[in-house]
XYZ file of C-alpha atoms in Angstrom:
752
model
C 0.000 0.000 0.000
C 2.804 2.334 0.934
C 4.638 1.546 -2.291
C 1.485 2.229 -4.352
C 0.945 5.561 -2.571
C 4.587 6.526 -3.078
C 4.382 5.570 -6.736
C 1.116 7.507 -7.130
C 2.595 10.630 -5.533
C 5.728 10.259 -7.651
C 3.809 10.137 -10.903
C 1.517 12.951 -9.801
C 4.442 15.205 -8.966
C 6.198 14.401 -12.249
C 3.043 14.699 -14.308
C 3.096 17.219 -17.120
C 0.411 19.558 -15.626
C 2.213 19.784 -12.265
C 5.618 20.272 -13.836
C 4.244 23.037 -16.037
C 3.007 24.844 -12.929
C 6.449 24.521 -11.349
C 8.079 25.692 -14.578
C 5.936 28.821 -14.719
C 6.630 29.585 -11.062
C 10.358 29.212 -11.632
C 10.863 30.669 -15.095
C 7.843 32.784 -16.042
C 6.503 34.531 -12.953
C 5.152 37.404 -15.030
C 2.827 35.016 -16.858
C 1.364 34.013 -13.506
C 1.005 37.643 -12.429
C -1.914 38.189 -14.801
C -3.694 35.170 -13.352
C -3.214 36.511 -9.843
C -4.917 39.755 -10.901
C -7.817 37.905 -12.552
C -8.375 35.651 -9.532
C -8.319 38.713 -7.260
C -10.901 40.435 -9.474
C -13.184 37.381 -9.544
C -12.927 36.997 -5.754
C -13.670 40.727 -5.299
C -10.311 41.374 -3.670
C -8.887 43.822 -6.209
C -10.129 47.277 -7.229
C -13.356 46.977 -5.211
C -13.616 50.742 -4.593
C -13.367 51.327 -8.330
C -15.905 48.667 -9.295
C -13.460 46.454 -11.205
C -14.935 43.125 -9.938
C -18.376 44.263 -11.129
C -17.029 44.534 -14.662
C -16.451 40.782 -14.544
C -19.554 39.820 -12.588
C -22.013 42.184 -14.265
C -20.674 43.004 -17.761
C -22.729 45.403 -19.837
C -22.947 45.589 -23.620
C -25.074 48.141 -25.501
C -26.803 48.999 -22.240
C -27.762 45.420 -21.335
C -26.376 42.594 -19.200
C -27.274 39.177 -20.553
C -26.481 36.469 -23.055
C -24.650 38.660 -25.594
C -22.516 40.476 -23.017
C -21.429 37.225 -21.369
C -20.811 35.679 -24.784
C -18.394 38.506 -25.628
C -16.687 38.249 -22.234
C -16.360 34.485 -22.717
C -14.877 34.959 -26.189
C -12.226 37.422 -24.982
C -11.560 35.234 -21.941
C -10.996 32.313 -24.301
C -8.631 34.580 -26.231
C -6.693 35.230 -23.049
C -6.529 31.489 -22.382
C -5.104 30.885 -25.858
C -2.657 33.809 -25.573
C -1.476 32.296 -22.297
C -1.051 28.878 -23.889
C 0.666 30.217 -27.004
C 3.099 32.310 -24.999
C 3.818 29.464 -22.649
C 4.334 27.051 -25.547
C 6.757 29.392 -27.285
C 8.863 29.734 -24.157
C 8.762 26.150 -22.965
C 8.236 23.598 -25.752
C 11.963 22.947 -26.200
C 12.090 21.602 -22.632
C 9.605 18.833 -23.460
C 10.858 17.090 -26.599
C 8.611 14.112 -25.897
C 5.769 16.208 -27.350
C 7.242 15.578 -30.783
C 6.045 11.985 -30.540
C 2.418 13.007 -29.914
C -0.224 13.557 -32.571
C -0.672 17.298 -32.005
C 2.045 18.751 -29.771
C 0.355 22.130 -29.287
C -3.038 20.582 -28.465
C -1.466 18.244 -25.919
C 0.453 21.141 -24.417
C -2.691 23.256 -24.038
C -4.558 20.355 -22.418
C -1.829 19.868 -19.813
C -1.455 23.609 -19.303
C -5.119 24.105 -18.475
C -5.066 23.696 -14.673
C -5.001 27.437 -14.051
C -7.579 28.367 -16.761
C -9.977 25.652 -15.538
C -9.503 26.689 -11.912
C -10.211 30.314 -12.843
C -13.288 29.388 -14.884
C -14.733 27.421 -11.961
C -13.942 30.260 -9.536
C -15.506 32.792 -11.896
C -18.696 30.756 -12.316
C -19.072 30.166 -8.566
C -18.626 33.879 -7.790
C -20.932 34.765 -10.672
C -23.717 32.562 -9.297
C -23.296 34.022 -5.791
C -23.296 37.601 -7.087
C -26.265 37.270 -9.420
C -28.343 35.503 -6.763
C -27.557 37.846 -3.868
C -26.971 41.200 -5.575
C -28.951 41.002 -8.813
C -31.724 38.794 -7.388
C -31.830 36.699 -10.574
C -33.604 33.365 -10.821
C -31.830 30.134 -11.685
C -32.819 30.225 -15.378
C -31.240 33.587 -16.360
C -28.130 32.733 -14.320
C -27.810 29.440 -16.192
C -28.219 31.245 -19.520
C -25.460 33.713 -18.609
C -23.106 30.902 -17.615
C -23.936 29.010 -20.807
C -23.136 32.129 -22.851
C -19.821 32.525 -21.005
C -18.780 28.904 -21.652
C -19.970 29.097 -25.255
C -17.840 32.192 -25.813
C -14.754 30.446 -24.416
C -15.393 27.397 -26.615
C -15.968 29.503 -29.742
C -12.646 31.285 -29.286
C -10.787 28.012 -28.772
C -12.378 26.553 -31.926
C -11.692 29.770 -33.852
C -8.067 29.789 -32.744
C -7.683 26.139 -33.743
C -9.116 26.878 -37.187
C -6.796 29.833 -37.646
C -3.841 27.681 -36.671
C -4.718 25.114 -39.317
C -5.081 27.792 -41.989
C -1.889 29.551 -40.968
C 0.087 26.309 -41.096
C -1.146 25.744 -44.632
C -0.876 29.226 -46.045
C 1.984 31.119 -44.454
C 4.717 28.591 -43.796
C 6.798 29.711 -46.773
C 6.132 33.377 -45.943
C 7.347 32.970 -42.367
C 10.385 30.991 -43.533
C 11.371 33.957 -45.702
C 10.982 36.372 -42.785
C 13.082 34.188 -40.511
C 15.690 33.820 -43.246
C 15.922 37.582 -43.684
C 16.200 38.146 -39.945
C 18.951 35.593 -39.647
C 20.864 37.318 -42.434
C 20.354 40.834 -41.130
C 22.570 42.993 -38.940
C 20.395 41.983 -35.946
C 21.708 38.441 -36.183
C 25.273 39.750 -36.035
C 24.485 41.235 -32.629
C 22.187 38.592 -31.148
C 22.973 35.461 -33.249
C 19.467 34.026 -33.378
C 20.665 30.645 -34.646
C 22.928 30.268 -31.625
C 20.050 31.174 -29.306
C 17.931 28.417 -30.852
C 20.767 25.893 -30.435
C 21.144 26.876 -26.800
C 17.452 26.295 -26.301
C 17.689 22.782 -27.662
C 20.751 21.994 -25.590
C 18.887 22.828 -22.378
C 18.218 20.010 -19.950
C 14.835 18.406 -20.459
C 12.243 19.031 -17.755
C 11.434 15.790 -15.877
C 8.019 14.441 -16.889
C 6.760 10.871 -16.424
C 3.113 11.048 -17.502
C 0.919 13.494 -19.377
C -2.671 13.959 -20.476
C -3.548 13.098 -24.050
C -6.554 14.461 -25.856
C -9.290 13.616 -25.048
C -8.341 13.164 -21.399
C -6.230 10.015 -21.515
C -3.205 9.481 -19.277
C -0.091 8.323 -21.159
C 3.496 7.646 -20.242
C 6.167 9.848 -21.738
C 7.922 8.282 -24.723
C 11.610 8.819 -25.318
C 12.562 10.543 -28.545
C 16.302 9.899 -28.516
C 16.029 7.689 -31.558
C 14.331 10.448 -33.582
C 16.356 12.663 -35.858
C 17.122 15.907 -34.000
C 16.120 18.079 -36.925
C 12.806 16.249 -37.177
C 12.055 16.863 -33.493
C 12.862 20.547 -33.933
C 10.624 20.815 -36.977
C 7.690 19.184 -35.199
C 8.032 21.335 -32.087
C 8.559 24.598 -33.925
C 5.896 24.236 -36.570
C 3.476 26.015 -34.228
C 5.938 28.801 -33.464
C 5.338 30.242 -36.904
C 1.577 30.016 -36.513
C 1.788 31.609 -33.086
C 3.721 34.605 -34.382
C 1.269 35.085 -37.218
C -1.655 34.713 -34.821
C -0.156 37.411 -32.622
C 0.068 39.696 -35.631
C -3.561 38.850 -36.454
C -4.618 39.896 -32.934
C -2.828 43.236 -33.304
C -4.503 43.841 -36.667
C -7.876 42.981 -35.092
C -7.290 45.524 -32.331
C -6.419 48.213 -34.868
C -9.585 47.423 -36.860
C -11.680 47.610 -33.675
C -10.066 50.971 -32.940
C -11.082 52.220 -36.370
C -14.670 51.078 -35.771
C -15.049 52.282 -32.169
C -17.401 55.095 -33.221
C -19.973 52.377 -33.967
C -21.818 51.415 -30.784
C -21.775 47.673 -31.434
C -17.982 47.595 -31.563
C -17.640 48.940 -28.018
C -17.076 45.795 -26.034
C -17.661 45.272 -22.294
C -14.929 46.940 -20.259
C -13.636 43.647 -18.830
C -13.195 42.369 -22.385
C -10.978 45.360 -23.125
C -8.946 44.570 -19.992
C -8.601 40.926 -21.107
C -7.392 42.101 -24.520
C -4.764 44.293 -22.875
C -3.653 41.350 -20.719
C -3.470 39.118 -23.816
C -1.337 41.617 -25.692
C 0.924 42.084 -22.662
C 1.490 38.325 -22.453
C 2.195 38.174 -26.177
C 4.786 40.940 -25.992
C 6.407 39.314 -22.985
C 6.734 36.003 -24.846
C 8.052 37.805 -27.933
C 10.871 39.516 -26.043
C 11.716 36.417 -24.061
C 11.672 34.134 -27.111
C 13.964 36.225 -29.286
C 16.175 37.908 -26.714
C 16.398 35.354 -23.895
C 19.028 36.600 -21.416
C 19.133 39.989 -23.149
C 15.434 40.706 -22.671
C 15.778 42.794 -19.488
C 18.564 44.954 -20.899
C 16.680 45.360 -24.174
C 13.450 46.383 -22.447
C 15.281 48.932 -20.265
C 17.096 50.407 -23.274
C 13.852 50.490 -25.285
C 11.968 52.230 -22.476
C 14.731 54.826 -22.090
C 14.769 55.373 -25.848
C 11.008 55.814 -26.089
C 11.082 58.097 -23.053
C 13.596 60.340 -24.809
C 11.370 60.458 -27.893
C 8.439 61.723 -25.824
C 10.250 65.030 -25.494
C 9.523 65.557 -29.171
C 5.902 64.299 -29.021
C 6.785 61.486 -31.425
C 5.533 58.598 -29.303
C 3.126 59.856 -26.639
C 0.054 61.649 -27.882
C -1.026 64.640 -25.805
C -4.742 65.253 -25.546
C -5.813 68.669 -26.760
C -8.964 70.512 -25.776
C -11.266 70.535 -28.765
C -11.808 74.029 -30.108
C -8.459 75.550 -29.145
C -5.852 76.454 -31.734
C -2.579 74.649 -31.073
C -0.905 75.634 -34.356
C -0.027 79.242 -33.552
C 2.602 80.410 -31.090
C 2.049 79.152 -27.566
C 1.090 81.505 -24.764
C 3.578 82.188 -21.994
C 2.531 80.686 -18.682
C 4.232 81.817 -15.510
C 3.411 83.688 -12.322
C 3.841 87.027 -14.062
C 1.538 86.291 -17.027
C -1.106 84.803 -14.734
C -0.981 87.866 -12.487
C -1.006 90.320 -15.408
C -4.017 88.607 -17.005
C -6.261 90.362 -14.472
C -6.414 93.926 -13.165
C -8.509 96.016 -10.792
C -10.595 97.602 -13.541
C -11.422 94.172 -14.965
C -12.403 92.809 -11.545
C -14.689 95.762 -10.845
C -16.321 95.454 -14.261
C -16.946 91.718 -13.793
C -18.376 92.320 -10.311
C -20.793 94.854 -11.768
C -21.860 92.445 -14.543
C -22.457 89.588 -12.106
C -24.305 91.980 -9.780
C -26.652 92.664 -12.673
C -27.249 88.916 -13.018
C -28.054 88.823 -9.304
C -30.504 91.664 -9.825
C -32.129 89.780 -12.700
C -32.452 86.735 -10.460
C -33.957 88.877 -7.704
C -36.517 90.369 -10.123
C -37.471 86.883 -11.293
C -38.004 85.790 -7.698
C -40.079 88.897 -6.930
C -42.304 88.316 -9.939
C -42.945 84.733 -8.894
C -42.939 84.818 -5.093
C -43.645 88.418 -4.156
C -41.569 91.123 -2.482
C -40.401 89.096 0.510
C -36.639 88.598 0.562
C -35.872 85.143 -0.912
C -33.289 82.590 0.074
C -30.409 82.244 -2.357
C -29.073 78.722 -2.947
C -25.601 77.543 -3.917
C -25.486 73.899 -5.036
C -22.184 72.049 -4.622
C -22.056 68.659 -6.360
C -19.141 66.515 -5.173
C -17.195 64.245 -7.490
C -16.994 60.465 -7.413
C -17.425 58.849 -10.826
C -20.748 57.866 -12.362
C -22.297 57.259 -8.929
C -21.924 60.968 -8.122
C -23.563 61.861 -11.466
C -26.468 59.534 -10.685
C -26.717 60.716 -7.071
C -26.594 64.428 -7.838
C -29.173 64.146 -10.629
C -31.498 62.009 -8.496
C -31.160 64.392 -5.546
C -31.926 67.443 -7.654
C -35.031 65.762 -9.052
C -36.248 64.686 -5.621
C -35.473 67.989 -3.920
C -37.266 69.816 -6.698
C -40.301 67.593 -6.144
C -40.149 67.922 -2.349
C -39.994 71.717 -2.511
C -42.794 72.040 -5.096
C -40.293 73.161 -7.755
C -38.855 75.938 -5.598
C -35.313 74.549 -5.383
C -34.043 75.550 -8.794
C -35.857 78.873 -8.770
C -33.855 79.811 -5.671
C -30.582 78.394 -7.013
C -28.129 80.983 -8.321
C -24.823 79.129 -8.579
C -23.689 75.526 -9.177
C -20.138 74.312 -8.526
C -18.483 70.969 -7.996
C -16.294 68.294 -9.465
C -16.214 65.245 -11.669
C -19.392 63.173 -11.958
C -21.357 65.442 -9.645
C -21.255 68.198 -12.246
C -22.256 65.806 -15.020
C -25.541 65.152 -13.235
C -25.996 68.815 -12.254
C -25.332 70.046 -15.797
C -27.805 67.580 -17.297
C -30.496 68.561 -14.804
C -29.939 72.249 -15.515
C -30.219 71.662 -19.254
C -33.507 69.769 -18.898
C -34.830 72.525 -16.617
C -33.856 75.117 -19.245
C -35.498 73.172 -22.073
C -38.770 72.953 -20.171
C -38.673 76.704 -19.548
C -38.310 77.133 -23.312
C -41.672 75.396 -23.703
C -40.156 72.241 -25.090
C -41.897 68.912 -24.522
C -39.626 68.023 -21.633
C -40.591 67.018 -18.114
C -37.321 67.544 -16.283
C -38.584 65.502 -13.338
C -39.327 62.410 -15.425
C -37.514 59.267 -14.206
C -36.404 58.369 -17.750
C -33.742 61.072 -17.556
C -32.318 59.465 -14.436
C -31.807 56.339 -16.524
C -29.695 58.433 -18.907
C -27.365 59.300 -16.044
C -26.952 55.643 -15.146
C -25.922 54.514 -18.621
C -22.455 53.041 -18.982
C -19.519 55.177 -20.145
C -16.673 52.861 -19.141
C -17.093 50.393 -22.025
C -16.379 53.080 -24.602
C -13.417 54.452 -22.671
C -11.948 50.978 -22.050
C -12.423 49.950 -25.694
C -10.586 53.072 -26.800
C -7.693 52.340 -24.417
C -7.375 48.725 -25.554
C -7.770 49.244 -29.295
C -6.934 52.832 -30.161
C -4.837 54.580 -27.514
C -2.243 51.814 -27.155
C -1.950 50.474 -30.710
C -3.383 53.002 -33.145
C -3.455 56.547 -31.686
C -3.476 58.318 -35.043
C -7.151 58.664 -35.932
C -8.231 62.219 -36.632
C -11.306 64.108 -35.542
C -12.390 67.421 -37.039
C -14.004 70.047 -34.824
C -14.446 73.726 -35.692
C -12.332 73.205 -38.850
C -9.394 71.978 -36.755
C -7.997 68.472 -36.509
C -7.505 66.565 -33.271
C -6.693 62.984 -32.367
C -9.316 60.491 -31.314
C -8.684 58.916 -27.935
C -10.525 57.862 -24.794
C -11.352 61.513 -24.100
C -13.114 61.704 -27.444
C -14.961 58.452 -26.703
C -16.055 59.739 -23.297
C -17.555 62.815 -24.947
C -19.253 60.733 -27.629
C -20.727 58.183 -25.224
C -21.927 60.835 -22.766
C -23.529 62.771 -25.603
C -25.251 59.615 -26.830
C -26.472 58.837 -23.298
C -27.959 62.325 -22.936
C -29.278 62.616 -26.505
C -26.693 65.321 -27.326
C -28.536 67.854 -25.161
C -25.277 69.179 -23.684
C -23.350 69.247 -26.951
C -23.178 73.030 -27.020
C -20.532 75.699 -26.772
C -19.862 77.029 -23.289
C -20.818 80.468 -24.570
C -24.285 79.188 -25.541
C -25.172 79.418 -21.852
C -24.050 83.037 -21.495
C -27.386 84.692 -22.237
C -29.653 82.329 -20.234
C -27.335 82.763 -17.234
C -27.308 86.534 -17.633
C -31.104 86.657 -17.712
C -31.234 84.320 -14.681
C -33.230 81.730 -16.598
C -30.806 79.130 -15.291
C -28.247 79.166 -12.463
C -24.675 80.122 -13.175
C -22.299 77.166 -13.411
C -18.555 77.334 -12.786
C -16.271 74.409 -13.565
C -12.917 74.367 -11.810
C -10.497 71.649 -12.998
C -7.043 71.668 -11.461
C -3.867 72.795 -13.223
C -1.597 70.062 -11.903
C 1.570 71.996 -12.780
C 1.007 74.418 -9.908
C -2.377 73.434 -8.376
C -4.183 76.525 -9.659
C -7.870 76.462 -10.595
C -8.741 76.574 -14.302
C -12.113 78.342 -14.264
C -14.657 77.569 -17.011
C -17.680 79.858 -17.226
C -19.553 81.686 -19.984
C -19.412 84.783 -17.770
C -16.391 86.921 -16.968
C -15.383 85.999 -13.421
C -11.964 87.576 -12.839
C -12.997 88.298 -9.236
C -12.474 84.566 -8.517
C -8.863 84.259 -9.659
C -7.654 85.013 -6.122
C -9.227 85.322 -2.676
C -11.203 88.548 -2.695
C -10.573 91.257 -0.143
C -11.882 94.735 -0.820
C -8.779 96.330 0.614
C -6.606 94.361 -1.826
C -7.928 96.334 -4.794
C -5.034 98.432 -6.029
C -2.496 96.133 -4.385
C -2.581 93.079 -6.547
C 0.507 91.467 -4.984
C -1.085 91.148 -1.573
C -2.792 87.840 -2.365
C -1.727 85.002 -4.618
C -3.429 84.619 -7.978
C -4.329 80.957 -7.644
C -6.687 80.568 -10.609
C -6.730 81.108 -14.370
C -9.848 82.397 -16.109
C -10.093 80.138 -19.155
C -12.161 82.371 -21.457
C -9.890 85.369 -21.031
C -6.510 83.668 -20.902
C -7.182 81.628 -24.061
C -9.366 84.158 -25.846
C -6.975 84.449 -28.808
C -6.702 80.657 -28.992
C -10.413 80.107 -29.640
C -11.736 79.617 -26.114
C -15.177 80.680 -27.329
C -15.274 77.537 -29.506
C -14.861 75.125 -26.585
C -17.599 72.528 -26.307
C -19.387 72.375 -22.965
C -19.040 68.585 -22.719
C -15.273 68.937 -23.212
C -15.174 71.318 -20.264
C -17.260 68.890 -18.183
C -14.908 66.052 -19.059
C -11.845 68.162 -18.198
C -13.513 68.844 -14.852
C -13.888 65.048 -14.440
C -10.509 63.856 -15.732
C -9.613 61.105 -13.294
C -5.950 59.998 -13.574
C -5.241 57.360 -16.242
C -8.917 56.625 -16.923
C -9.220 59.843 -18.923
C -6.344 61.685 -20.599
C -4.684 64.706 -19.066
C -5.686 67.831 -20.995
C -2.763 69.818 -22.436
C -3.267 73.493 -23.225
C -1.322 75.629 -25.759
C 1.042 77.340 -23.334
C 4.765 77.352 -22.696
C 5.342 75.474 -20.460
C 2.299 73.363 -21.213
C -0.600 73.585 -18.776
C -1.854 70.149 -17.753
C -5.420 70.127 -16.472
C -7.185 67.368 -14.546
C -10.072 66.620 -12.214
C -11.427 69.449 -10.072
C -11.442 67.006 -7.157
C -7.674 67.274 -6.835
C -8.145 70.663 -5.185
C -11.874 71.127 -4.561
C -13.915 67.944 -4.777
C -17.052 69.464 -3.246
C -17.119 72.787 -5.095
C -17.513 74.614 -1.794
C -14.188 76.443 -2.146
C -15.342 78.193 -5.332
C -18.864 78.798 -3.996
C -17.498 80.281 -0.758
C -15.169 82.511 -2.730
C -18.108 83.703 -4.854
C -20.241 84.346 -1.755
C -17.419 86.358 -0.198
C -17.333 88.689 -3.212
C -21.104 89.316 -3.214
C -21.763 88.991 0.510
C -22.998 92.585 0.851
C -25.506 92.124 -1.960
C -26.735 88.844 -0.458
C -27.190 90.525 2.951
C -29.125 93.429 1.478
C -31.344 91.512 -0.940
C -31.977 88.072 0.516
C -33.052 86.475 3.766
C -29.918 84.347 3.799
C -27.957 81.799 1.800
C -28.197 78.022 1.668
C -25.240 75.877 0.682
C -26.535 72.496 -0.493
C -23.769 69.913 -0.634
C -24.422 66.744 -2.678
C -21.869 64.197 -1.459
C -21.181 60.572 -2.337
C -19.501 59.783 0.976
C -20.008 60.506 4.610
C -18.524 63.867 5.447
C -16.515 62.542 8.353
C -14.241 59.562 8.385
C -13.694 57.087 11.191
C -10.334 56.248 12.691
C -10.713 52.567 13.345
C -7.645 50.358 13.445
C -8.979 46.815 13.794
C -5.875 44.959 12.652
C -2.478 44.955 14.259
C -0.125 46.768 11.871
C 2.698 44.936 10.138
C 6.145 46.278 9.286
C 5.074 46.946 5.685
C 1.820 48.658 6.682
C 3.655 50.820 9.209
C 6.225 51.768 6.576
C 3.544 52.727 4.047
C 1.291 54.367 6.625
C 2.501 58.012 6.240
C 1.890 58.202 2.478
C -1.141 55.874 2.535
C -2.933 57.950 5.162
C -2.288 61.160 3.247
C -3.882 59.648 0.149
C -6.845 57.969 1.853
C -7.675 61.036 3.950
C -7.242 63.562 1.154
C -10.970 64.197 0.774
C -11.372 64.413 4.538
C -8.746 67.161 4.594
C -10.770 69.077 1.985
C -13.872 68.695 4.160
C -12.054 70.250 7.112
C -10.933 73.183 4.971
C -14.471 73.626 3.609
C -15.842 73.828 7.145
C -13.267 76.472 8.045
C -14.244 78.583 5.027
C -17.958 78.271 5.756
C -17.419 79.082 9.441
C -15.649 82.350 8.523
C -18.511 83.238 6.179
C -21.149 82.412 8.784
C -19.420 84.508 11.434
C -19.012 87.494 9.133
C -22.496 87.397 7.569
C -25.360 89.555 8.820
C -27.903 87.115 7.385
C -28.186 83.372 8.074
C -25.982 80.978 6.129
C -27.269 77.400 6.294
C -25.331 74.352 5.150
C -27.277 71.214 4.164
C -25.294 68.030 3.523
C -26.928 65.223 1.547
C -24.750 62.129 1.795
C -24.818 58.935 -0.203
C -23.819 56.797 2.723
C -24.373 53.069 3.135
C -23.514 51.459 6.478
C -22.975 48.182 4.657
C -19.785 48.903 2.712
C -20.219 45.842 0.485
C -23.380 47.293 -1.011
C -21.917 50.710 -1.656
C -21.593 51.848 -5.259
C -18.041 51.995 -6.563
C -16.263 55.008 -8.011
C -16.352 54.037 -11.656
C -17.857 55.033 -14.990
C -20.123 51.991 -14.764
C -23.046 51.289 -12.442
C -24.857 48.009 -11.909
C -28.597 47.917 -11.333
C -27.918 46.947 -7.740
C -25.691 49.981 -7.217
C -28.356 52.275 -8.684
C -30.856 50.873 -6.195
C -28.565 51.603 -3.258
C -28.163 55.200 -4.461
C -31.929 55.704 -4.697
C -32.519 54.098 -1.302
C -29.916 56.348 0.359
C -32.204 59.345 -0.067
C -34.694 57.887 2.433
C -32.127 57.589 5.199
C -32.925 59.553 8.321
C -30.079 62.056 8.018
C -31.020 62.959 4.434
C -34.715 63.257 5.247
C -33.836 65.624 8.077
C -32.021 67.784 5.537
C -35.105 67.694 3.298
C -37.271 68.928 6.163
C -34.813 71.735 6.902
C -34.753 72.786 3.251
C -38.545 72.851 3.029
C -38.737 74.925 6.196
C -36.139 77.391 4.920
C -37.965 77.843 1.618
C -41.429 78.064 3.183
C-alpha cells in the first residue's frame, strides 16, 4: 500500500500539468502575475472601490447585461486562455521534446497547461452565481443562460483559434520561412545570433516528466525521442511557433480594426473584455521579447523604455490630448506667475463684479415676480465628485429635492459648482430645466432622464484604451475646422452625448445669455492645473474676481494675495476659447488619472489640467469665494444663503484600526494615510471657510449636507464610470435615510 501511494505521488508530482506549474513559477513569474490579478478580481479582492470586480460579474454591452454580453466576455476570456497557452508554448516547448512523438504537440500542451484556466473558470462561475443571486436577485434560469453564454464564448474562441492555426500552417509557412531567413541574415543576427540562441534552447536540460494527459483526457506515459532525428524533433516542435507569431500579428490587426470602428456602438465591447485584450497583448509581448532575446530581454526592455522616453520630449511617441476648439498651431502663450498675475487687473475685476451683480438683480426680479416682495433665500449647489455614482446621485437628488420643494429649489438656485461626476448630473439637470422653460416637450422631473445618467460610459473608454490609444493613436477628428486625435477623451464625450441625446453638446458660450437673464443658475467648472495646483475656471461669464481670494482692501495692491486661478475664457481668448464645447469642459472637470487623458493646453510650459477634485472635490471652495465677493448684496437683498452639498460619501471619516499593523503597513502608513484622507482634509478646509462666512455674515448661512452613505460597505456603489442595477438601487434608497430626510425637512422649512 505504501509503495502504491509513493508511486502515485511520484507520478503525480512528475506529471506534465504539475511540472508546467512549477516551470511557470520558476521561469515565467510574469505570466502568472496576470492570473493573480484575474483571480483577485473574480474573488472581489482587487479594485473593489473602483468597481473592477463588477465589470467581470455584471458586464454590460449596448446597455444590457445578458447572453450577448457574457458571450463577448467568454470569447475574450478564451482569447486570453489561448494567448497564455501560445506564450507558454513558445517559451517552454523545447524543454519537453517528448511532445514531438504526440499527434498534435500544441493541443497536448494546451490540455496539460489548463489547470489554471480551468480553476479560474470554476472560480468565476461560482462567484458569478453568488453575485447574481444575492446582488442582482436573478432566478436560476437567467443565471444558467449567462453561464452558458460565457462557456460558449470560451469554446468559440478556442475553436476559432484552432481553425486559424490550421489555416496559418497551410498558407503562411513559406512566408514565415522567408521572414526568418531575412532576420537571420540581417545585422540583428550579427548582434544577437538568433541561430545560436535556438541551439542553446535545444541543448537545455529536459524538464522531468513521467506522464501526461492526451486528448481527449487520456493518461499516457512519456515516450523517449532519442532515436528520432534531432532536426525532425525541432521541426515538429517549432511548426506552431510560426503560426503563433502570425496569430499574434492577427490579434494586433484585429485591435487596430476595432479601434477604427469604435465610433460604432456595437464595436464597443464590455470593459472587462478590453482589460482581457490588454492582458493578452501584454502576455504576447512578454513572450516575444523572451523568445527572441532570452538573457538579453531585461537589458533590451530597459534600453527600449529609455529610448522611447527620450522620444516623448519631441511628441513622437506619446500623444497629448488637446482641448477641442483651441488652436494649437499658432505660437504658444507664456505661462508663468507674471503672465497669470497680469491677465487680471482692478478695472477688470470691478467690471466683472458689476456684470455679475446685474445677473443677481435679474435673479432677484425673477423671484419677486414669482414669489412676491419678501426677501428670498439664495441657494448655492455644490455637487461633489466620485465617478458615475456621483452623477447619478446628484441628478437624483436634484429631481427629488425639486419635487419635495414644489419646484422651488431651482428657482432659488443661483450658482452651481463641484467636481467630476457630480457636475455631469448637475449640468444635465440644468439643461432639462432650461429646455422645459423654453416650452419644449420636456418634463425635467421624469424618471427616464435618471436612466440616462446611469448609462455606462466605461465600455467606450476601455475599448478606446485597448484598441486605439495603445496600438493606433493616429485617428483624426475634425471640430471647428481643426484636426484633433481620437482617444478615450473623445470616446467619453461621444458616449456621454449619446447617453444624454446630445442635449449638452453646445458651446460654453451658448449658456451666457440664459445665465445673464437668470433663466438658469450660473455654473462654474474648476479643474485643477496640476503643474502648480491653480484652478482653471470655465464659465460663460467673466469671473476675474475669482482668480484670487477677494478682499476689498486688496484692490489696487494686486501682490497682496496670490493669484491661484486662471480664467479660461480670457486667458485663451486668442486661442479660440469661445469655440470650446461644454461637454469637453465637463470632461476636463472630471478627468480622473489614467482613466481619462490629461488635458494639455497651448502654453509654454504646457498647462496640464485634470479633475477638479484634486483641489476642490465638493465645489464649496469656489462657492465660498463667490459668496465672499457678493456677501454685501446677499445681505441686502436676501433672507440668507443656503449651501446644499451633494456628497457621495459621509462627510466625516472614522479612525478605526482593527488589525495589528505589520512592518510593511507601518512603513507605508505616512503616504497611505495622506492619500486615503485627502478628501477628509478638503472637508475640514471647507468647514473652516464656511465658518468664517457664517461669522461674518449679517444674514443666516445654512449648510445642508446630503450624503450617499451606506452602512454596509459591500453594497456601496463603486467610483467608476459603470453602475450596476444593484448599485443604482442603493443610491436611490440612500435618499430615504434619516439624516437625508432631516435635511429635506430643513430645506422645506427654509424655503417656506
